[in-house]
């Protein structure tokens, strides 16, 4: 087995570079334990060495702020948190199969984590967004509404 000294993940011998961070893998396990077979250690139990979606290193404990039931909800809420300026990491519990079928039909798809110091703020943003979404008040802006812009360009060509 090979290990990533940066992320703490374990890989088969045939993998020589960490697919997450690009570091060369080592034969000896890292000093700090990485994720377990059942998933990551509970949030806040270890200092994260990962980066946010903006690439900034995270050096403080993480807290779970949302458990997404499906991939769509995960990306919606993650986008809202990122738009609010919060660093977010998505920890997937389920992944797509080889034929690109989402296997998260039941249960939790993923968890969204942010800095423990900003967890209360993030949970408030998530609650406000989900309430607006349920009331039907959430709409994409014109720049984000890809389907509408594609339909408009097709009608202009005719």
CSV table of C-alpha atoms in Angstrom, one decimal:
chain,number,residue,atom,x,y,z
A,1,UNK,CA,0.0,0.0,0.0
A,2,UNK,CA,1.0,3.6,-0.6
A,3,UNK,CA,0.1,6.7,1.4
A,4,UNK,CA,-0.2,10.4,0.8
A,5,UNK,CA,1.7,12.4,3.4
A,6,UNK,CA,-0.4,15.5,2.5
A,7,UNK,CA,-4.0,14.0,2.6
A,8,UNK,CA,-3.5,10.9,4.7
A,9,UNK,CA,-5.2,8.7,2.2
A,10,UNK,CA,-4.2,5.1,1.4
A,11,UNK,CA,-3.9,3.8,-2.2
A,12,UNK,CA,-3.0,0.6,-4.0
A,13,UNK,CA,0.6,0.0,-5.0
A,14,UNK,CA,-0.1,0.8,-8.6
A,15,UNK,CA,-1.0,4.4,-7.8
A,16,UNK,CA,2.2,6.6,-7.4
A,17,UNK,CA,0.8,10.1,-7.2
A,18,UNK,CA,-2.1,11.3,-5.0
A,19,UNK,CA,-5.1,12.1,-7.3
A,20,UNK,CA,-6.3,14.8,-4.9
A,21,UNK,CA,-3.2,16.9,-4.2
A,22,UNK,CA,-0.6,15.6,-6.7
A,23,UNK,CA,2.0,14.7,-4.1
A,24,UNK,CA,4.1,11.6,-4.7
A,25,UNK,CA,2.9,8.7,-2.5
A,26,UNK,CA,5.1,7.0,0.1
A,27,UNK,CA,5.3,3.4,1.3
A,28,UNK,CA,5.0,4.4,5.0
A,29,UNK,CA,1.8,5.6,6.6
A,30,UNK,CA,1.6,9.3,7.6
A,31,UNK,CA,2.1,10.3,11.2
A,32,UNK,CA,-1.5,11.5,11.5
A,33,UNK,CA,-4.2,8.9,10.8
A,34,UNK,CA,-6.1,9.5,7.6
A,35,UNK,CA,-9.7,8.5,6.8
A,36,UNK,CA,-11.0,5.2,8.1
A,37,UNK,CA,-12.7,2.5,6.0
A,38,UNK,CA,-16.1,3.9,7.2
A,39,UNK,CA,-15.2,7.4,6.1
A,40,UNK,CA,-13.5,10.4,7.6
A,41,UNK,CA,-13.1,10.7,11.3
A,42,UNK,CA,-15.9,12.8,12.8
A,43,UNK,CA,-15.6,16.5,12.0
A,44,UNK,CA,-13.4,18.4,14.4
A,45,UNK,CA,-11.4,15.4,15.5
A,46,UNK,CA,-8.4,16.2,13.4
A,47,UNK,CA,-6.8,19.2,11.7
A,48,UNK,CA,-7.7,19.1,8.0
A,49,UNK,CA,-4.8,19.3,5.6
A,50,UNK,CA,-7.1,19.7,2.6
A,51,UNK,CA,-7.9,22.8,0.7
A,52,UNK,CA,-11.2,24.7,0.2
A,53,UNK,CA,-12.7,24.9,-3.2
A,54,UNK,CA,-10.8,28.2,-3.6
A,55,UNK,CA,-7.5,26.4,-2.9
A,56,UNK,CA,-6.9,28.0,0.5
A,57,UNK,CA,-5.4,25.5,3.1
A,58,UNK,CA,-7.6,24.7,6.1
A,59,UNK,CA,-5.9,24.7,9.4
A,60,UNK,CA,-8.8,24.6,11.9
A,61,UNK,CA,-11.3,21.9,12.7
A,62,UNK,CA,-14.3,21.4,10.4
A,63,UNK,CA,-17.9,21.1,11.2
A,64,UNK,CA,-20.8,19.5,9.3
A,65,UNK,CA,-23.3,22.2,8.2
A,66,UNK,CA,-25.5,20.3,5.8
A,67,UNK,CA,-26.2,16.6,5.0
A,68,UNK,CA,-27.4,16.5,1.4
A,69,UNK,CA,-30.0,13.8,0.4
A,70,UNK,CA,-28.9,13.9,-3.3
A,71,UNK,CA,-26.3,15.3,-5.6
A,72,UNK,CA,-28.5,18.2,-6.8
A,73,UNK,CA,-29.1,19.5,-3.3
A,74,UNK,CA,-25.4,19.1,-2.5
A,75,UNK,CA,-24.3,21.3,-5.4
A,76,UNK,CA,-27.1,23.9,-4.8
A,77,UNK,CA,-26.3,24.4,-1.1
A,78,UNK,CA,-22.5,24.2,-1.7
A,79,UNK,CA,-22.9,27.0,-4.3
A,80,UNK,CA,-24.9,29.1,-1.9
A,81,UNK,CA,-22.3,28.8,0.8
A,82,UNK,CA,-19.4,29.6,-1.6
A,83,UNK,CA,-21.4,32.6,-2.9
A,84,UNK,CA,-21.6,33.8,0.7
A,85,UNK,CA,-17.8,33.6,0.9
A,86,UNK,CA,-17.6,30.5,3.1
A,87,UNK,CA,-15.0,27.9,2.5
A,88,UNK,CA,-16.7,24.6,1.8
A,89,UNK,CA,-15.6,21.0,1.4
A,90,UNK,CA,-18.0,18.3,0.1
A,91,UNK,CA,-17.5,14.9,1.6
A,92,UNK,CA,-19.3,12.4,-0.6
A,93,UNK,CA,-20.8,9.3,1.0
A,94,UNK,CA,-22.0,7.8,-2.2
A,95,UNK,CA,-20.4,8.0,-5.6
A,96,UNK,CA,-21.6,7.3,-9.1
A,97,UNK,CA,-21.1,3.8,-10.5
A,98,UNK,CA,-18.9,3.1,-13.6
A,99,UNK,CA,-21.9,3.8,-15.9
A,100,UNK,CA,-22.4,7.3,-14.3
A,101,UNK,CA,-25.5,6.3,-12.4
A,102,UNK,CA,-25.9,8.1,-9.1
A,103,UNK,CA,-26.3,5.5,-6.4
A,104,UNK,CA,-27.6,7.9,-3.8
A,105,UNK,CA,-31.3,7.1,-4.3
A,106,UNK,CA,-31.7,6.6,-0.6
A,107,UNK,CA,-30.0,8.1,2.4
A,108,UNK,CA,-27.4,10.8,2.5
A,109,UNK,CA,-25.4,11.7,-0.7
A,110,UNK,CA,-22.8,13.9,1.0
A,111,UNK,CA,-22.0,16.2,3.8
A,112,UNK,CA,-20.9,19.8,3.5
A,113,UNK,CA,-18.3,21.0,5.9
A,114,UNK,CA,-16.9,24.4,6.7
A,115,UNK,CA,-14.7,25.9,9.4
A,116,UNK,CA,-15.9,25.3,12.9
A,117,UNK,CA,-15.6,29.0,13.7
A,118,UNK,CA,-18.1,29.8,10.9
A,119,UNK,CA,-20.4,26.8,11.2
A,120,UNK,CA,-23.2,28.8,12.9
A,121,UNK,CA,-23.2,31.4,10.2
A,122,UNK,CA,-23.2,28.6,7.5
A,123,UNK,CA,-26.1,26.8,9.1
A,124,UNK,CA,-28.1,30.0,9.1
A,125,UNK,CA,-27.4,30.6,5.4
A,126,UNK,CA,-28.4,27.0,4.6
A,127,UNK,CA,-31.6,27.2,6.6
A,128,UNK,CA,-32.6,30.5,5.0
A,129,UNK,CA,-31.8,29.1,1.5
A,130,UNK,CA,-33.7,25.9,2.0
A,131,UNK,CA,-36.7,27.8,3.3
A,132,UNK,CA,-36.7,30.1,0.3
A,133,UNK,CA,-36.2,27.1,-2.0
A,134,UNK,CA,-39.2,25.3,-0.4
A,135,UNK,CA,-41.4,28.4,-0.9
A,136,UNK,CA,-40.3,28.6,-4.6
A,137,UNK,CA,-38.4,31.8,-4.2
A,138,UNK,CA,-35.1,30.5,-5.5
A,139,UNK,CA,-34.5,31.2,-9.2
A,140,UNK,CA,-31.3,31.2,-11.2
A,141,UNK,CA,-30.1,34.6,-12.5
A,142,UNK,CA,-30.0,35.0,-16.3
A,143,UNK,CA,-26.2,34.5,-16.4
A,144,UNK,CA,-26.6,31.2,-14.6
A,145,UNK,CA,-29.7,30.0,-16.5
A,146,UNK,CA,-27.9,28.0,-19.1
A,147,UNK,CA,-31.0,26.4,-20.5
A,148,UNK,CA,-32.7,29.7,-21.1
A,149,UNK,CA,-29.7,31.3,-22.8
A,150,UNK,CA,-29.3,28.2,-25.1
A,151,UNK,CA,-33.0,28.4,-26.0
A,152,UNK,CA,-32.7,32.1,-26.8
A,153,UNK,CA,-29.7,31.6,-29.0
A,154,UNK,CA,-31.4,28.8,-31.0
A,155,UNK,CA,-34.5,31.0,-31.7
A,156,UNK,CA,-32.3,33.9,-32.8
A,157,UNK,CA,-30.5,31.6,-35.3
A,158,UNK,CA,-33.9,30.7,-37.0
